[in-house]
Tab-separated table of C-alpha atoms in Angstrom:
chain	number	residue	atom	x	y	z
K	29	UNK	CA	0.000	0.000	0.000
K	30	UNK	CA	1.012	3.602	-0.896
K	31	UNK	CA	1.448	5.716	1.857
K	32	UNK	CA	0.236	9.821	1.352
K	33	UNK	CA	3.196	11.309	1.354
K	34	UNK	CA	4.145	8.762	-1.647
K	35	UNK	CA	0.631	9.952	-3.387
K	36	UNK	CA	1.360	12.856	-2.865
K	37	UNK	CA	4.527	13.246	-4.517
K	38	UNK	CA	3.108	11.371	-7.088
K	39	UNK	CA	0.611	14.429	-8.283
K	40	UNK	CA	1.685	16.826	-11.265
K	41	UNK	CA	3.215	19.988	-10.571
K	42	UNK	CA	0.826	22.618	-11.682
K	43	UNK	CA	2.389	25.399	-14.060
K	44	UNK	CA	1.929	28.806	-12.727
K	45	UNK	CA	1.376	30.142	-16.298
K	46	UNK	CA	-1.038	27.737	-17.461
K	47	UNK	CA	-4.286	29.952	-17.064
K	48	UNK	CA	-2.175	33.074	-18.417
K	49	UNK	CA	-3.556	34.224	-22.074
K	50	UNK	CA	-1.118	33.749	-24.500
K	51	UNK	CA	-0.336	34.526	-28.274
K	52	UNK	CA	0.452	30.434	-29.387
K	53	UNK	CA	4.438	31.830	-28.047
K	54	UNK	CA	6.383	30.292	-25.730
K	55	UNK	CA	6.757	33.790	-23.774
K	56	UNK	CA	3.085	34.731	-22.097
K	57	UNK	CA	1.158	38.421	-22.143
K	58	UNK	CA	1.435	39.182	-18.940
K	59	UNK	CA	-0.974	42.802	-18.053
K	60	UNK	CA	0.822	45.993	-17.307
K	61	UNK	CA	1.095	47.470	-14.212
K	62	UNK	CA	-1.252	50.674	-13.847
K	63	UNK	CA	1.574	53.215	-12.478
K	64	UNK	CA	3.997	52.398	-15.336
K	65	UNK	CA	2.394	55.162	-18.020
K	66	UNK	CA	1.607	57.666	-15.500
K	67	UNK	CA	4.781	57.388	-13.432
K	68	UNK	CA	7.560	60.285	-13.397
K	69	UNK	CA	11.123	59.621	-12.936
K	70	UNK	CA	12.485	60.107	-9.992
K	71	UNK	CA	15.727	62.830	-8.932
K	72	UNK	CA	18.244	60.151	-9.114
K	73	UNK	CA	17.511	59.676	-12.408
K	74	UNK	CA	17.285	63.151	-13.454
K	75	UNK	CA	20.421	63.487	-12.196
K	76	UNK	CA	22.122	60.592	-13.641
K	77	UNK	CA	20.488	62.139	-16.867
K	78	UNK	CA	22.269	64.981	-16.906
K	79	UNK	CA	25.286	65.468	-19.168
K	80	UNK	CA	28.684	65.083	-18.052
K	81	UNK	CA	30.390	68.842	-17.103
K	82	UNK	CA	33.931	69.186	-19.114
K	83	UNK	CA	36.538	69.608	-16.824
K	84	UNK	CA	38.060	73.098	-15.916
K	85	UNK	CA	40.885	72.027	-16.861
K	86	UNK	CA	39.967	70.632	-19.889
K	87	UNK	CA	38.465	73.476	-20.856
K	88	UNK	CA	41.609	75.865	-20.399
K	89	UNK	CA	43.792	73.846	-22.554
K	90	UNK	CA	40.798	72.539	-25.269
K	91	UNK	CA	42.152	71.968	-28.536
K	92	UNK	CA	42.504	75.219	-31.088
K	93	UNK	CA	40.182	72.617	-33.152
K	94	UNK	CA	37.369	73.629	-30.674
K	95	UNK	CA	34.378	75.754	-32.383
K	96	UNK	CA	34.244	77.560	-28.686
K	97	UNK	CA	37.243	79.087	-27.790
K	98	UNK	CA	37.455	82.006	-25.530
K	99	UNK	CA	38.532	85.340	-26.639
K	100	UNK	CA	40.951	87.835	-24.679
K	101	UNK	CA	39.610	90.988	-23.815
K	102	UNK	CA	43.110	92.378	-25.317
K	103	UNK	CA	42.719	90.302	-28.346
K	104	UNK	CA	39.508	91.609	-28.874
K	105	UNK	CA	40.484	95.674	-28.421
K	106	UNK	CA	43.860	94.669	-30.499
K	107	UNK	CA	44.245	97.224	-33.508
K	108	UNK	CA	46.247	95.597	-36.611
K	109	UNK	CA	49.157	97.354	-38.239
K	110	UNK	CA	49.212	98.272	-42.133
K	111	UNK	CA	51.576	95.102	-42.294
K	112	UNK	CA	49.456	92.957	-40.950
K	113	UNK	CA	46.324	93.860	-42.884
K	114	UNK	CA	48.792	93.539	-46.170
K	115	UNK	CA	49.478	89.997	-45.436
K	116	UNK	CA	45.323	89.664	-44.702
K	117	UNK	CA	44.651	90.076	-48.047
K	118	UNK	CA	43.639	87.374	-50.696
K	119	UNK	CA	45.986	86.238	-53.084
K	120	UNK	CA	45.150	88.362	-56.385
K	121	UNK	CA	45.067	86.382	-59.711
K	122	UNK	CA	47.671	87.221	-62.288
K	123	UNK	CA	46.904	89.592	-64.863
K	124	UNK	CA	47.468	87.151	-67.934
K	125	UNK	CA	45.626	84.382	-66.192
K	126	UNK	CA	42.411	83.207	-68.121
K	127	UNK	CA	39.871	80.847	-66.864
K	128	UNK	CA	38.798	77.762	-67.239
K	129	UNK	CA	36.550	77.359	-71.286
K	130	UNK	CA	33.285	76.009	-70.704
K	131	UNK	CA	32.457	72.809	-71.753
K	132	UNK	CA	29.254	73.546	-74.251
K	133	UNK	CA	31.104	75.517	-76.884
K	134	UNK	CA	29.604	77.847	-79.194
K	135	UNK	CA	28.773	76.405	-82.848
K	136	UNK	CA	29.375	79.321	-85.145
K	137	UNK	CA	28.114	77.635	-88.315
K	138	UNK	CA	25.148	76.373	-86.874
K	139	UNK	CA	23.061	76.834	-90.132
K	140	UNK	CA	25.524	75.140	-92.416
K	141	UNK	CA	24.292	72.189	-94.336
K	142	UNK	CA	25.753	69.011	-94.919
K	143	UNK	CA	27.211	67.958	-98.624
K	144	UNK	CA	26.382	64.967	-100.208
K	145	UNK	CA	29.449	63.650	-99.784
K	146	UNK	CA	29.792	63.762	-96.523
K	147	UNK	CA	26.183	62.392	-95.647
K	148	UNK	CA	28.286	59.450	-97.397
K	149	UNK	CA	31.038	59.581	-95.733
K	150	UNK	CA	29.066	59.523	-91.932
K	151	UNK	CA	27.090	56.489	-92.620
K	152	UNK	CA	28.071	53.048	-91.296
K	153	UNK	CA	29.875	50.837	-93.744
K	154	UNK	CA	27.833	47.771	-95.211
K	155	UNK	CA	29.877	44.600	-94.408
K	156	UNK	CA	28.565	41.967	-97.064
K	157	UNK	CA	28.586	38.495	-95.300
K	158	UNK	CA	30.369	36.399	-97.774
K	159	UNK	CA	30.172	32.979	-95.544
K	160	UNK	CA	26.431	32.845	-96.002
K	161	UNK	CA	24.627	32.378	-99.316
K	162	UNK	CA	20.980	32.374	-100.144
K	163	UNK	CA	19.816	29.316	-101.597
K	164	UNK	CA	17.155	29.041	-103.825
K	165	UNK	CA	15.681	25.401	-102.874
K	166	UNK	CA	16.754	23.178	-99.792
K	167	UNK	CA	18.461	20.254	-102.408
K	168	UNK	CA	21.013	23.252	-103.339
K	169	UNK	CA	24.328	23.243	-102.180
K	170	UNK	CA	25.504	25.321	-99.613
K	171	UNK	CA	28.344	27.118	-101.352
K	172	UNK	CA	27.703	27.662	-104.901
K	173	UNK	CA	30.129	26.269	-107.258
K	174	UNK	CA	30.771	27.622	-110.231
K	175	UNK	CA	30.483	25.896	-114.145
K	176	UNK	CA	33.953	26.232	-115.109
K	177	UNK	CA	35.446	24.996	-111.352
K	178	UNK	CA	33.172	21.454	-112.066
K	179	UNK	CA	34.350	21.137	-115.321
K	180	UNK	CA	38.304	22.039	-114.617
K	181	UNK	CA	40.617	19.278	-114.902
K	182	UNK	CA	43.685	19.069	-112.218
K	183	UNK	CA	47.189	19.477	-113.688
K	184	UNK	CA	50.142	17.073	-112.750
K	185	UNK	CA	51.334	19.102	-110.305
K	186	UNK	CA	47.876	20.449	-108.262
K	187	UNK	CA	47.489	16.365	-108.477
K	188	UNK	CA	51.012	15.870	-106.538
K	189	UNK	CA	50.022	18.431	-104.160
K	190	UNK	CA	46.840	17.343	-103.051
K	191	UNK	CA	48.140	13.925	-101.960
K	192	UNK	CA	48.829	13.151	-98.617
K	193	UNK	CA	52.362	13.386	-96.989
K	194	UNK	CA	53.545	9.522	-97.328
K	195	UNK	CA	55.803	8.332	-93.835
K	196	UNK	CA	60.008	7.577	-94.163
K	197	UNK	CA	60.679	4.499	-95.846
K	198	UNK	CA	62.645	3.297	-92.562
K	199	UNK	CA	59.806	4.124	-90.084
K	200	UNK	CA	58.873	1.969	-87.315
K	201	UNK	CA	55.723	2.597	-86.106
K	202	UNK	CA	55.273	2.461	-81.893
K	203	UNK	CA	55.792	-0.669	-80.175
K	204	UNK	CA	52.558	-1.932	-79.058
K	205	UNK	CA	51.859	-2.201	-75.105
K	206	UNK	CA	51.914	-6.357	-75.303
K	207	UNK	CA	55.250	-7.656	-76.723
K	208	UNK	CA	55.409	-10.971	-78.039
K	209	UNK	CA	57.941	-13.252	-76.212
K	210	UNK	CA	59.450	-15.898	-79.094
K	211	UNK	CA	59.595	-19.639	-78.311
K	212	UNK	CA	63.359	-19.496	-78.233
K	213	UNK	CA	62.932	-16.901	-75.136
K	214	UNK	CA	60.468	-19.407	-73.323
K	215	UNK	CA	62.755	-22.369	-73.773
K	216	UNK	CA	66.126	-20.719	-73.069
K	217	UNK	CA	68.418	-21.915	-69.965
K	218	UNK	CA	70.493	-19.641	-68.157
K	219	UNK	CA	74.198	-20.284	-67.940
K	220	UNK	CA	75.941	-20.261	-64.587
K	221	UNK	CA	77.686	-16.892	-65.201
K	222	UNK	CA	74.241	-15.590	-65.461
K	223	UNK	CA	72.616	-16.751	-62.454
K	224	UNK	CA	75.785	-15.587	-60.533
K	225	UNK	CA	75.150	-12.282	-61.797
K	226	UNK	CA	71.668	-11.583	-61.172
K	227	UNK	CA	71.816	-12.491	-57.758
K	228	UNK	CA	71.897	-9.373	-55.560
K	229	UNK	CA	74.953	-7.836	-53.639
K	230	UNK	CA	74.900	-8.896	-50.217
K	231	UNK	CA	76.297	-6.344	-47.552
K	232	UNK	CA	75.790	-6.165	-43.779
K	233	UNK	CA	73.654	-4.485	-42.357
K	234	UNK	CA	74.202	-1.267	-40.889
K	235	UNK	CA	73.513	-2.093	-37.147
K	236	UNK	CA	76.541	-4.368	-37.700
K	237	UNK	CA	79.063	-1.191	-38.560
K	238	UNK	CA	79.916	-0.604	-35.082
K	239	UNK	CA	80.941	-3.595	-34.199
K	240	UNK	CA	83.043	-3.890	-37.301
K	241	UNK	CA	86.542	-1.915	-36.855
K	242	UNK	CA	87.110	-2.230	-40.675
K	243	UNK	CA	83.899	-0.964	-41.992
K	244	UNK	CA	84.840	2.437	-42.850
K	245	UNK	CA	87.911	1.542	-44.229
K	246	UNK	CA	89.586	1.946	-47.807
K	247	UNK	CA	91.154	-0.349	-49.469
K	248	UNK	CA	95.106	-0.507	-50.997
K	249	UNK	CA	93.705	-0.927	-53.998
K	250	UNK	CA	91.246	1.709	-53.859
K	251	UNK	CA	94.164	4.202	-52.775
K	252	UNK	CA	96.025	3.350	-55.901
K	253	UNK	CA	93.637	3.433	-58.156
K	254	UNK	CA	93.994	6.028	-61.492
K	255	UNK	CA	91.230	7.682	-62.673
K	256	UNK	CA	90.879	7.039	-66.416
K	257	UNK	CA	90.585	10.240	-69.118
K	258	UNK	CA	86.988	9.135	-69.885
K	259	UNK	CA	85.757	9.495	-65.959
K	260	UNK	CA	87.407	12.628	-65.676
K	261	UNK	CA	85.558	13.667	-68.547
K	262	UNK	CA	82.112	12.492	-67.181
K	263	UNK	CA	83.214	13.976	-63.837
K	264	UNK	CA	83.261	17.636	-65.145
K	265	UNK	CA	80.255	19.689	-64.195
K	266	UNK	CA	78.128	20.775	-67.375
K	267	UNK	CA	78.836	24.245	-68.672
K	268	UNK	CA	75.716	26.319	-69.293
């Protein structure tokens, strides 16, 4: 038997939004409180409002970039001298200068008339296609040929021209990808001398080198070798 705390427990948590109206949202409309449209701010926010005061300091030494900068009483009763006025001035254009032409420029014969000729002369030039040709019926050919080309005959040499550029009497053409082996290959027996050659050169290992005093070593033979004309030929670097 179930005891009632177990029973209990065993109820579903109510949701406290689940009566609240709702636009089909996971978030809820909740209602406004009355106070909120009709409420002023308070003085600590009117002060925190306010705009932050420069500094006097800051305002002593603004930069000259400053719209506001203050004015001397001196500098403001200051008379200037016939120098300084001079200098004040603008800069006064030189007396040969000329300025700029304007762009529209003035058409003096603008009631002249056109020749003939050079109506001509101003029209687009007629390109005549000479790839295409009209033909009269579908059966015709596409390039018209005319009489006398059908019914030319082809001299000896336009003849010895026209034919195609015949391959070297001693070419071989490529060697196809399959090469046939003859029977004499299959049933040849390799000499002794043979198999002793194609076996590979056997050397140590090189773990084994430092136990081996002698590996390093050159031979007498080696020492007293003499280079032949045709290495020392082959041994020169290529000149470029």
């Amino acid at each position: 038997m179930m005891s009632s705390w177990i029973r209990e427990l065993a109820e579903p948590k109510t949701a406290a939004c689940a009566n609240a109206p709702s636009c089909g949202q996971e978030s809820t409309i909740w209602e406004r409180p009355p106070l909120v449209n009709f409420g002023l701010p308070s003085d600590r926010l009117l002060k925190l409002a306010e705009p932050k005061k420069c500094h006097p300091a800051y305002l002593q030494q603004r930069p000259r970039q400053s719209s506001e900068w203050p004015v001397s009483p001196a500098a403001m009763n200051y008379k200037a001298t016939p120098w300084i006025r001079k200098l004040a001035q603008p800069k006064v254009l030189h007396p040969e200068f000329q300025p700029a032409r304007e762009v529209p420029t003035q058409v003096t014969n603008v009631l002249a008339r056109l020749s003939s000729r050079l109506q001509c002369l101003a029209g687009p030039r007629v390109m005549k296609a000479t790839s295409c040709y009209e033909n009269i019926y579908p059966e015709a050919v596409i390039r018209p040929v005319s009489k006398l080309a059908q019914e030319t005959t082809a001299s000896p040499r336009t003849l010895e021209l026209a034919m195609a550029k015949r391959l070297h009497p001693d070419f071989v053409p490529m060697r196809g990808g399959e090469w046939p082996v003859t029977q004499a290959a299959k049933q040849a027996v390799a000499t002794p001398r043979l198999v002793e050659l194609a076996q590979p050169c056997k050397r140590p290992p090189m773990s084994f080198a430092q136990f081996n005093p002698d590996a390093f070593t050159v031979k007498e033979t080696a020492k007293r070798a003499i280079c032949s004309p045709r290495i020392k030929e082959l041994a020169q670097p290529i000149k470029r």
